């Protein structure tokens, strides 16, 4: 389903995946505001409630994950990794609502991968002490493999984005084919398949994307 917007007499077509991306962002923004207000009202002298405990466990879990994979000196990336994980998990599970997951659009996954790519290049530039050192890093350990190093660097965001896009898009496509083919008996077999293609695959792909992001950035943010 596409959204057609008329602006100054000109019609613009907005794909449903992009529209759903804005929905996910709004949901997370509202959640962030509500959680922030909740924690501001908390009395530190009282016993933590269930909601507080849940969020503290999540934040501590992300901190431990970042520290393990990127090092304690890179804990500053924990908020970004947490935000990325939340966006991906909500986006990947969007199929459970009957709507198209934002991550079933290559433009969305490529945008996320390019953020990771940009961060890795920034920290590679810093760790090599300037532009000349940055260029020299592509000639190591031998100058003859410079093209291979460049291709490998450019391949990272491509593989990162296509892996996520391919898994989420194919899951949605398979479920569409099943609904079309099975007709009335679809509800009998749809639940376990949704559990795999939407729930299991969505959570798994979120974990993989986040782990690779930490490894890519952590490798250069020394």
Coordinates of N, CA and C in Angstrom, one line a residue:
X1 N 0.9 -1.2 0.0 CA 0.0 0.0 0.0 C 0.9 1.2 0.0
X2 N 0.6 2.2 -0.9 CA 1.3 3.4 -1.0 C 0.5 4.6 -0.6
X3 N 1.2 5.6 0.0 CA 0.5 6.8 0.4 C 0.8 7.9 -0.7
X4 N -0.3 8.5 -1.2 CA -0.1 9.5 -2.2 C -0.4 10.9 -1.5
X5 N 0.6 11.8 -1.6 CA 0.5 13.1 -1.0 C 0.5 14.1 -2.1
X6 N -0.4 15.0 -2.0 CA -0.5 16.1 -2.9 C 0.0 17.4 -2.3
X7 N 1.1 17.9 -2.9 CA 1.8 19.1 -2.3 C 2.0 20.1 -3.5
X8 N 1.3 21.2 -3.3 CA 1.3 22.3 -4.3 C 1.0 21.8 -5.7
X9 N 0.0 21.0 -5.8 CA -0.5 20.5 -7.1 C 0.3 19.3 -7.6
X10 N 1.3 18.9 -6.9 CA 2.2 17.8 -7.4 C 2.0 16.6 -6.5
X11 N 1.7 15.5 -7.1 CA 1.5 14.3 -6.3 C 2.8 13.5 -6.1
X12 N 3.0 13.1 -4.8 CA 4.2 12.4 -4.4 C 3.8 11.0 -3.8
X13 N 4.4 10.0 -4.3 CA 4.1 8.6 -3.8 C 5.1 8.3 -2.7
X14 N 4.6 8.0 -1.5 CA 5.4 7.5 -0.4 C 5.2 6.0 -0.1
X15 N 6.2 5.2 -0.3 CA 6.0 3.8 -0.1 C 5.6 3.5 1.4
X16 N 4.8 2.4 1.5 CA 4.3 2.1 2.9 C 5.4 1.8 3.9
X17 N 6.6 1.3 3.4 CA 7.7 1.0 4.3 C 8.3 2.3 4.9
X18 N 8.3 3.4 4.1 CA 8.8 4.7 4.6 C 7.8 5.3 5.6
X19 N 6.5 5.2 5.2 CA 5.4 5.7 6.1 C 5.5 4.9 7.4
X20 N 5.7 3.6 7.4 CA 5.8 2.8 8.6 C 7.0 3.1 9.4
X21 N 8.1 3.6 8.7 CA 9.3 4.0 9.4 C 9.0 5.2 10.3
X22 N 8.2 6.1 9.8 CA 7.8 7.3 10.6 C 7.0 6.8 11.8
X23 N 6.1 5.8 11.6 CA 5.3 5.3 12.7 C 6.2 4.8 13.8
X24 N 7.2 4.0 13.4 CA 8.1 3.4 14.4 C 8.8 4.5 15.1
X25 N 9.3 5.5 14.4 CA 10.1 6.6 15.0 C 9.2 7.3 16.0
X26 N 7.9 7.5 15.7 CA 7.0 8.2 16.6 C 6.7 7.4 17.8
X27 N 6.5 6.1 17.6 CA 6.3 5.2 18.7 C 7.4 5.2 19.7
X28 N 8.6 5.1 19.2 CA 9.8 5.1 20.0 C 10.0 6.5 20.7
X29 N 9.7 7.5 20.0 CA 9.9 8.9 20.6 C 8.9 9.1 21.7
X30 N 7.7 8.7 21.5 CA 6.7 8.8 22.6 C 7.1 7.9 23.8
X31 N 7.5 6.7 23.5 CA 8.0 5.8 24.5 C 9.1 6.4 25.3
X32 N 10.1 7.0 24.6 CA 11.2 7.6 25.3 C 10.8 8.8 26.2
X33 N 9.9 9.6 25.7 CA 9.4 10.7 26.5 C 8.7 10.2 27.8
X34 N 7.8 9.2 27.6 CA 7.1 8.6 28.7 C 8.0 8.0 29.8
X35 N 9.0 7.2 29.3 CA 9.9 6.6 30.2 C 10.8 7.6 30.9
X36 N 11.2 8.6 30.2 CA 12.0 9.7 30.8 C 11.2 10.4 31.9
X37 N 9.9 10.7 31.7 CA 9.1 11.3 32.7 C 8.9 10.4 33.9
X38 N 8.8 9.1 33.6 CA 8.6 8.1 34.7 C 9.8 8.0 35.6
X39 N 11.0 8.0 35.0 CA 12.2 8.0 35.8 C 12.4 9.2 36.6
X40 N 12.0 10.4 36.0 CA 12.2 11.6 36.7 C 11.3 11.7 38.0
X41 N 10.2 11.0 38.0 CA 9.3 11.1 39.1 C 9.6 10.0 40.2
X42 N 10.6 9.2 39.9 CA 10.9 8.1 40.9 C 11.6 8.6 42.1
X43 N 11.3 8.0 43.2 CA 11.9 8.3 44.5 C 13.1 7.3 44.7
X44 N 14.3 7.7 44.7 CA 15.5 6.8 44.8 C 15.5 6.0 46.1
X45 N 14.7 6.5 47.1 CA 14.7 5.8 48.4 C 13.7 4.7 48.5
X46 N 12.9 4.6 47.4 CA 11.9 3.5 47.4 C 12.4 2.3 46.7
X47 N 11.8 1.1 46.9 CA 12.2 -0.1 46.2 C 11.8 0.0 44.8
X48 N 12.7 -0.4 43.8 CA 12.4 -0.3 42.4 C 11.2 -1.1 42.0
X49 N 10.3 -0.5 41.2 CA 9.1 -1.2 40.7 C 9.5 -2.1 39.5
X50 N 8.5 -2.8 39.0 CA 8.8 -3.8 37.9 C 9.2 -3.1 36.6
X51 N 8.6 -2.0 36.3 CA 8.9 -1.3 35.1 C 10.4 -0.7 35.2
X52 N 10.7 -0.2 36.3 CA 12.0 0.4 36.5 C 13.1 -0.7 36.4
X53 N 12.8 -1.9 37.0 CA 13.7 -3.0 37.0 C 13.9 -3.5 35.5
X54 N 12.8 -3.6 34.7 CA 12.9 -4.0 33.3 C 13.9 -3.1 32.5
X55 N 13.7 -1.8 32.7 CA 14.5 -0.9 31.9 C 15.9 -0.9 32.4
X56 N 16.1 -1.0 33.7 CA 17.5 -1.0 34.2 C 18.2 -2.3 33.7
X57 N 17.5 -3.4 33.7 CA 18.1 -4.6 33.2 C 18.5 -4.5 31.7
X58 N 17.6 -3.9 30.9 CA 17.9 -3.7 29.5 C 19.1 -2.8 29.3
X59 N 19.1 -1.7 30.0 CA 20.3 -0.7 29.9 C 21.6 -1.4 30.3
X60 N 21.5 -2.1 31.4 CA 22.7 -2.8 31.9 C 23.2 -3.9 30.9
X61 N 22.2 -4.6 30.3 CA 22.5 -5.6 29.3 C 23.2 -5.0 28.1
X62 N 22.7 -3.9 27.6 CA 23.3 -3.2 26.5 C 24.7 -2.7 26.8
X63 N 24.9 -2.2 28.0 CA 26.2 -1.7 28.5 C 27.2 -2.9 28.5
X64 N 26.8 -4.0 29.0 CA 27.6 -5.2 29.1 C 28.0 -5.7 27.7
X65 N 27.0 -5.6 26.8 CA 27.2 -6.1 25.5 C 28.2 -5.2 24.7
X66 N 28.1 -3.9 24.9 CA 29.0 -3.0 24.3 C 30.4 -3.1 24.9
X67 N 30.5 -3.2 26.2 CA 31.8 -3.4 26.9 C 32.5 -4.6 26.4
X68 N 31.7 -5.7 26.3 CA 32.3 -7.0 25.9 C 32.8 -7.0 24.4
X69 N 32.1 -6.3 23.5 CA 32.4 -6.4 22.1 C 33.2 -5.2 21.6
X70 N 33.1 -4.0 22.3 CA 33.8 -2.8 21.9 C 34.8 -2.3 22.9
X71 N 34.8 -2.8 24.1 CA 35.7 -2.3 25.1 C 35.1 -1.3 26.0
X72 N 35.6 -1.2 27.2 CA 35.0 -0.3 28.2 C 35.1 1.1 27.8
X73 N 36.2 1.5 27.0 CA 36.4 2.8 26.6 C 35.4 3.3 25.5
X74 N 34.6 2.3 25.0 CA 33.6 2.7 24.0 C 32.2 2.6 24.5
X75 N 32.0 2.7 25.8 CA 30.7 2.7 26.4 C 29.8 3.9 25.9
X76 N 30.5 4.9 25.4 CA 29.8 6.1 24.9 C 28.8 5.7 23.7
X77 N 29.1 4.5 23.1 CA 28.3 4.1 22.0 C 27.0 3.3 22.5
X78 N 26.9 3.1 23.8 CA 25.8 2.3 24.3 C 24.4 2.9 23.9
X79 N 24.2 4.2 24.1 CA 22.9 4.8 23.7 C 22.6 4.6 22.3
X80 N 23.6 4.7 21.4 CA 23.4 4.5 20.0 C 23.0 3.1 19.7
X81 N 23.7 2.1 20.3 CA 23.4 0.7 20.1 C 22.1 0.4 20.6
X82 N 21.7 0.9 21.8 CA 20.4 0.7 22.4 C 19.3 1.2 21.5
X83 N 19.5 2.4 20.9 CA 18.5 3.0 20.1 C 18.3 2.2 18.8
X84 N 19.5 1.8 18.2 CA 19.5 1.0 17.0 C 18.7 -0.3 17.2
X85 N 19.0 -1.0 18.3 CA 18.4 -2.2 18.6 C 16.8 -2.1 18.8
X86 N 16.4 -1.0 19.5 CA 15.0 -0.8 19.7 C 14.3 -0.5 18.3
X87 N 14.9 0.3 17.5 CA 14.4 0.6 16.2 C 14.2 -0.7 15.3
X88 N 15.3 -1.5 15.3 CA 15.3 -2.7 14.5 C 14.3 -3.7 15.0
X89 N 14.2 -3.9 16.3 CA 13.3 -4.9 16.9 C 11.8 -4.5 16.6
X90 N 11.5 -3.3 16.8 CA 10.1 -2.8 16.5 C 9.8 -2.9 15.0
X91 N 10.8 -2.5 14.2 CA 10.6 -2.5 12.7 C 10.4 -4.0 12.2
X92 N 11.3 -4.8 12.7 CA 11.3 -6.2 12.2 C 10.0 -6.9 12.7
X93 N 9.4 -6.6 13.8 CA 8.2 -7.2 14.3 C 7.0 -6.6 13.8
X94 N 7.1 -5.6 13.0 CA 6.0 -4.8 12.4 C 5.1 -5.7 11.6
X95 N 5.6 -6.8 11.1 CA 4.8 -7.7 10.3 C 3.7 -8.4 11.1
X96 N 3.9 -8.5 12.4 CA 2.9 -9.1 13.2 C 1.6 -8.3 13.3
X97 N 1.7 -7.0 12.9 CA 0.5 -6.1 12.9 C -0.2 -6.2 11.6
X98 N 0.3 -6.9 10.6 CA -0.3 -7.0 9.3 C 0.2 -5.9 8.3
X99 N 1.1 -5.1 8.8 CA 1.7 -4.0 8.0 C 3.1 -4.4 7.5
X100 N 3.6 -3.7 6.5 CA 4.9 -4.0 6.0 C 6.0 -3.5 6.9
X101 N 7.0 -4.4 7.3 CA 8.1 -3.9 8.1 C 8.9 -2.9 7.4
X102 N 9.3 -1.8 8.1 CA 10.2 -0.8 7.4 C 11.5 -1.4 6.9
X103 N 12.0 -2.5 7.6 CA 13.3 -3.1 7.2 C 13.1 -4.0 6.0
X104 N 11.9 -4.1 5.4 CA 11.7 -4.8 4.2 C 12.0 -3.9 3.0
X105 N 12.5 -2.7 3.3 CA 12.8 -1.7 2.2 C 14.3 -1.5 2.3
X106 N 15.0 -1.8 1.1 CA 16.5 -1.7 1.1 C 17.0 -0.3 1.4
X107 N 16.1 0.8 1.1 CA 16.6 2.1 1.4 C 16.7 2.4 3.0
X108 N 15.8 1.7 3.7 CA 15.9 1.8 5.2 C 17.1 1.1 5.7
X109 N 17.3 -0.2 5.3 CA 18.5 -0.9 5.8 C 19.8 -0.3 5.3
X110 N 19.8 0.2 4.1 CA 21.0 0.8 3.6 C 21.4 2.1 4.4
X111 N 20.3 2.8 4.8 CA 20.6 4.0 5.6 C 21.2 3.7 6.9
X112 N 20.7 2.6 7.6 CA 21.2 2.2 8.8 C 22.7 1.7 8.7
X113 N 22.9 1.0 7.6 CA 24.3 0.5 7.3 C 25.3 1.6 7.0
X114 N 24.8 2.6 6.3 CA 25.7 3.8 6.0 C 26.0 4.6 7.3
X115 N 25.1 4.6 8.2 CA 25.5 5.3 9.5 C 26.7 4.5 10.2
X116 N 26.6 3.2 10.2 CA 27.6 2.4 10.7 C 28.9 2.6 9.9
X117 N 28.8 2.6 8.6 CA 30.0 2.8 7.7 C 30.6 4.2 8.0
X118 N 29.8 5.2 8.1 CA 30.3 6.5 8.4 C 31.1 6.6 9.7
X119 N 30.5 6.0 10.7 CA 31.2 5.9 12.0 C 32.5 5.2 12.0
X120 N 32.5 4.1 11.2 CA 33.8 3.4 11.1 C 34.9 4.2 10.4
X121 N 34.5 4.9 9.4 CA 35.4 5.7 8.7 C 35.9 6.9 9.5
X122 N 35.0 7.5 10.3 CA 35.4 8.6 11.1 C 36.5 8.2 12.1
X123 N 36.2 7.0 12.8 CA 37.2 6.6 13.8 C 38.4 5.9 13.2
X124 N 38.3 5.4 12.0 CA 39.6 5.0 11.3 C 40.4 6.2 11.0
X125 N 39.8 7.3 10.6 CA 40.5 8.5 10.3 C 41.2 9.0 11.5
X126 N 40.5 9.0 12.7 CA 41.1 9.5 13.9 C 42.2 8.6 14.4
X127 N 42.0 7.3 14.4 CA 43.0 6.4 14.9 C 44.3 6.3 14.1
X128 N 44.2 6.8 12.8 CA 45.4 6.8 12.0 C 46.0 8.2 11.9
X129 N 45.5 9.1 12.7 CA 46.1 10.4 12.9 C 46.1 11.3 11.6
X130 N 45.0 11.3 11.0 CA 44.9 12.2 9.8 C 44.7 11.5 8.5
X131 N 44.6 12.4 7.5 CA 44.2 11.9 6.1 C 45.2 10.9 5.5
X132 N 46.5 11.3 5.7 CA 47.6 10.5 5.1 C 47.6 9.1 5.8
X133 N 47.5 9.1 7.1 CA 47.5 7.8 7.8 C 46.3 7.0 7.5
X134 N 45.2 7.7 7.3 CA 44.0 7.0 6.9 C 44.2 6.3 5.5
X135 N 44.7 7.0 4.5 CA 45.0 6.4 3.2 C 46.0 5.3 3.3
X136 N 47.0 5.4 4.2 CA 48.1 4.4 4.3 C 47.5 3.1 4.9
X137 N 46.5 3.2 5.7 CA 45.9 2.0 6.4 C 45.3 1.1 5.3
X138 N 45.0 1.6 4.2 CA 44.5 0.7 3.1 C 45.6 -0.1 2.4
X139 N 46.8 0.3 2.6 CA 48.0 -0.4 2.0 C 48.6 -1.4 2.9
X140 N 48.0 -1.6 4.0 CA 48.6 -2.6 5.0 C 47.9 -3.9 4.9
X141 N 48.6 -5.1 5.0 CA 50.0 -5.2 5.3 C 50.9 -5.0 4.1
X142 N 50.3 -5.1 2.9 CA 51.1 -5.0 1.6 C 50.4 -4.0 0.7
X143 N 51.1 -3.2 0.0 CA 50.5 -2.2 -0.9 C 49.8 -2.8 -2.0
X144 N 50.2 -4.0 -2.4 CA 49.6 -4.7 -3.5 C 48.1 -5.1 -3.3
X145 N 47.7 -5.2 -2.0 CA 46.3 -5.6 -1.7 C 45.5 -4.4 -1.4
X146 N 45.9 -3.2 -1.7 CA 45.1 -2.0 -1.5 C 43.7 -2.1 -2.1
X147 N 43.6 -2.6 -3.4 CA 42.2 -2.7 -4.0 C 41.4 -3.6 -3.2
X148 N 41.9 -4.7 -2.6 CA 41.2 -5.7 -1.9 C 40.7 -5.0 -0.6
X149 N 41.5 -4.2 0.1 CA 41.1 -3.6 1.3 C 40.0 -2.6 1.1
X150 N 40.1 -1.8 0.0 CA 39.1 -0.9 -0.4 C 37.7 -1.5 -0.7
X151 N 37.8 -2.6 -1.5 CA 36.6 -3.4 -1.8 C 36.0 -4.0 -0.5
X152 N 36.8 -4.5 0.4 CA 36.3 -5.0 1.6 C 35.7 -4.0 2.5
X153 N 36.2 -2.8 2.5 CA 35.6 -1.7 3.3 C 34.3 -1.3 2.7
X154 N 34.2 -1.2 1.4 CA 32.9 -0.8 0.8 C 31.8 -1.9 0.8
X155 N 32.3 -3.2 0.9 CA 31.4 -4.3 1.0 C 30.7 -4.4 2.3
X156 N 31.3 -3.9 3.4 CA 30.7 -4.0 4.7 C 29.3 -3.5 4.8
X157 N 29.0 -2.2 4.4 CA 27.6 -1.7 4.5 C 26.7 -2.4 3.5
X158 N 27.2 -2.8 2.4 CA 26.4 -3.5 1.4 C 25.9 -4.8 2.0
X159 N 26.8 -5.6 2.5 CA 26.4 -6.9 3.1 C 25.5 -6.8 4.3
X160 N 25.8 -5.7 5.1 CA 25.1 -5.5 6.3 C 23.6 -5.1 6.0
X161 N 23.4 -4.3 5.0 CA 22.1 -3.9 4.6 C 21.3 -5.0 3.9
X162 N 22.0 -5.7 2.9 CA 21.3 -6.7 2.2 C 20.9 -7.9 3.0
X163 N 21.7 -8.2 4.0 CA 21.4 -9.3 4.9 C 20.1 -9.1 5.6
X164 N 20.0 -7.9 6.2 CA 18.8 -7.6 7.0 C 17.6 -7.5 6.0
X165 N 17.7 -6.7 4.9 CA 16.7 -6.5 4.0 C 16.2 -7.9 3.4
X166 N 17.1 -8.7 3.0 CA 16.8 -10.0 2.4 C 16.0 -10.9 3.3
X167 N 16.4 -11.0 4.5 CA 15.7 -11.9 5.5 C 14.3 -11.4 5.8
X168 N 14.2 -10.1 6.1 CA 12.8 -9.5 6.4 C 11.9 -9.5 5.2
X169 N 12.4 -9.1 4.1 CA 11.6 -9.1 2.9 C 11.1 -10.5 2.4
X170 N 12.0 -11.4 2.5 CA 11.7 -12.8 2.1 C 10.7 -13.4 3.0
X171 N 10.8 -13.1 4.3 CA 9.8 -13.7 5.3 C 8.4 -13.1 5.0
X172 N 8.3 -11.8 4.7 CA 7.0 -11.2 4.4 C 6.5 -11.8 3.1
X173 N 7.4 -12.0 2.1 CA 6.9 -12.5 0.8 C 6.4 -13.9 0.9
X174 N 7.1 -14.8 1.7 CA 6.7 -16.1 1.9 C 5.3 -16.2 2.6
X175 N 5.1 -15.3 3.6 CA 3.8 -15.3 4.3 C 2.7 -14.9 3.4
X176 N 3.0 -13.9 2.5 CA 2.0 -13.5 1.5 C 1.6 -14.6 0.6
X177 N 2.6 -15.4 0.1 CA 2.3 -16.5 -0.8 C 1.5 -17.6 0.0
X178 N 1.8 -17.8 1.2 CA 1.1 -18.8 2.0 C -0.4 -18.4 2.2
X179 N -0.6 -17.1 2.5 CA -2.0 -16.6 2.7 C -2.8 -16.7 1.4
X180 N -2.1 -16.5 0.3 CA -2.7 -16.6 -1.0 C -3.1 -18.0 -1.4
X181 N -2.2 -18.9 -1.1 CA -2.3 -20.3 -1.6 C -3.2 -21.1 -0.7
X182 N -3.2 -20.9 0.6 CA -4.0 -21.8 1.5 C -5.4 -21.3 1.7
X183 N -5.7 -20.1 1.5 CA -7.1 -19.6 1.7 C -7.6 -19.8 3.1
X184 N -8.7 -20.6 3.2 CA -9.5 -20.7 4.5 C -8.7 -21.4 5.6
X185 N -7.8 -22.3 5.2 CA -7.0 -23.0 6.2 C -5.8 -22.3 6.7
X186 N -5.6 -21.1 6.2 CA -4.4 -20.3 6.5 C -4.2 -20.1 8.0
X187 N -5.3 -19.7 8.8 CA -5.2 -19.5 10.2 C -4.6 -20.7 11.0
X188 N -4.8 -21.9 10.4 CA -4.3 -23.1 11.1 C -2.8 -23.2 11.1
X189 N -2.2 -22.8 10.0 CA -0.7 -22.9 9.8 C 0.0 -21.6 10.0
X190 N -0.8 -20.5 9.9 CA -0.1 -19.2 9.9 C 0.6 -18.8 11.2
X191 N 0.0 -19.2 12.3 CA 0.6 -18.8 13.6 C 2.0 -19.3 13.8
X192 N 2.3 -20.6 13.7 CA 3.7 -21.0 13.9 C 4.7 -20.4 12.8
X193 N 4.1 -20.1 11.6 CA 5.0 -19.5 10.6 C 5.3 -18.1 10.9
X194 N 4.3 -17.4 11.4 CA 4.5 -16.0 11.9 C 5.5 -16.0 13.0
X195 N 5.4 -17.0 13.9 CA 6.4 -17.1 15.0 C 7.8 -17.2 14.5
X196 N 8.0 -17.9 13.4 CA 9.3 -18.1 12.9 C 9.8 -16.9 12.0
X197 N 9.0 -16.5 11.0 CA 9.4 -15.5 10.0 C 9.3 -14.1 10.6
X198 N 8.4 -13.8 11.5 CA 8.3 -12.5 12.1 C 9.0 -12.4 13.4
X199 N 8.7 -13.3 14.3 CA 9.2 -13.2 15.7 C 10.7 -13.7 15.8
X200 N 10.9 -14.9 15.5 CA 12.3 -15.5 15.6 C 13.3 -14.8 14.7
X201 N 12.9 -14.7 13.4 CA 13.8 -14.1 12.4 C 14.0 -12.6 12.7
X202 N 13.0 -12.0 13.1 CA 13.1 -10.5 13.4 C 14.0 -10.3 14.6
X203 N 13.9 -11.1 15.6 CA 14.8 -10.9 16.8 C 16.2 -11.3 16.4
X204 N 16.4 -12.4 15.7 CA 17.7 -12.9 15.3 C 18.4 -11.9 14.4
X205 N 17.7 -11.3 13.4 CA 18.3 -10.3 12.5 C 18.7 -9.0 13.2
X206 N 17.9 -8.7 14.2 CA 18.2 -7.5 15.1 C 19.6 -7.8 15.8
X207 N 19.7 -8.9 16.4 CA 20.9 -9.3 17.1 C 22.1 -9.3 16.2
X208 N 22.0 -9.9 15.0 CA 23.1 -10.0 14.1 C 23.5 -8.6 13.6
X209 N 22.5 -7.7 13.3 CA 22.9 -6.4 12.8 C 23.6 -5.6 13.9
X210 N 23.1 -5.7 15.1 CA 23.7 -4.9 16.2 C 25.1 -5.4 16.5
X211 N 25.3 -6.7 16.5 CA 26.6 -7.3 16.8 C 27.6 -6.9 15.7
X212 N 27.2 -7.0 14.4 CA 28.1 -6.6 13.4 C 28.4 -5.1 13.5
X213 N 27.4 -4.3 13.8 CA 27.7 -2.8 14.0 C 28.7 -2.6 15.0
X214 N 28.6 -3.3 16.2 CA 29.5 -3.1 17.3 C 30.9 -3.5 16.8
X215 N 31.0 -4.6 16.1 CA 32.3 -5.1 15.7 C 33.0 -4.2 14.7
X216 N 32.2 -3.7 13.7 CA 32.7 -2.8 12.7 C 33.2 -1.5 13.4
X217 N 32.4 -0.9 14.2 CA 32.8 0.4 14.8 C 33.9 0.2 15.9
X218 N 33.8 -0.9 16.7 CA 34.7 -1.2 17.7 C 36.1 -1.5 17.2
X219 N 36.2 -2.0 15.9 CA 37.5 -2.3 15.3 C 38.3 -1.1 15.0
X220 N 37.6 0.1 14.8 CA 38.3 1.3 14.4 C 38.2 2.4 15.5
X221 N 37.4 2.2 16.5 CA 37.3 3.2 17.6 C 38.2 2.8 18.8
X222 N 39.4 2.8 18.5 CA 40.4 2.4 19.5 C 40.9 3.6 20.3

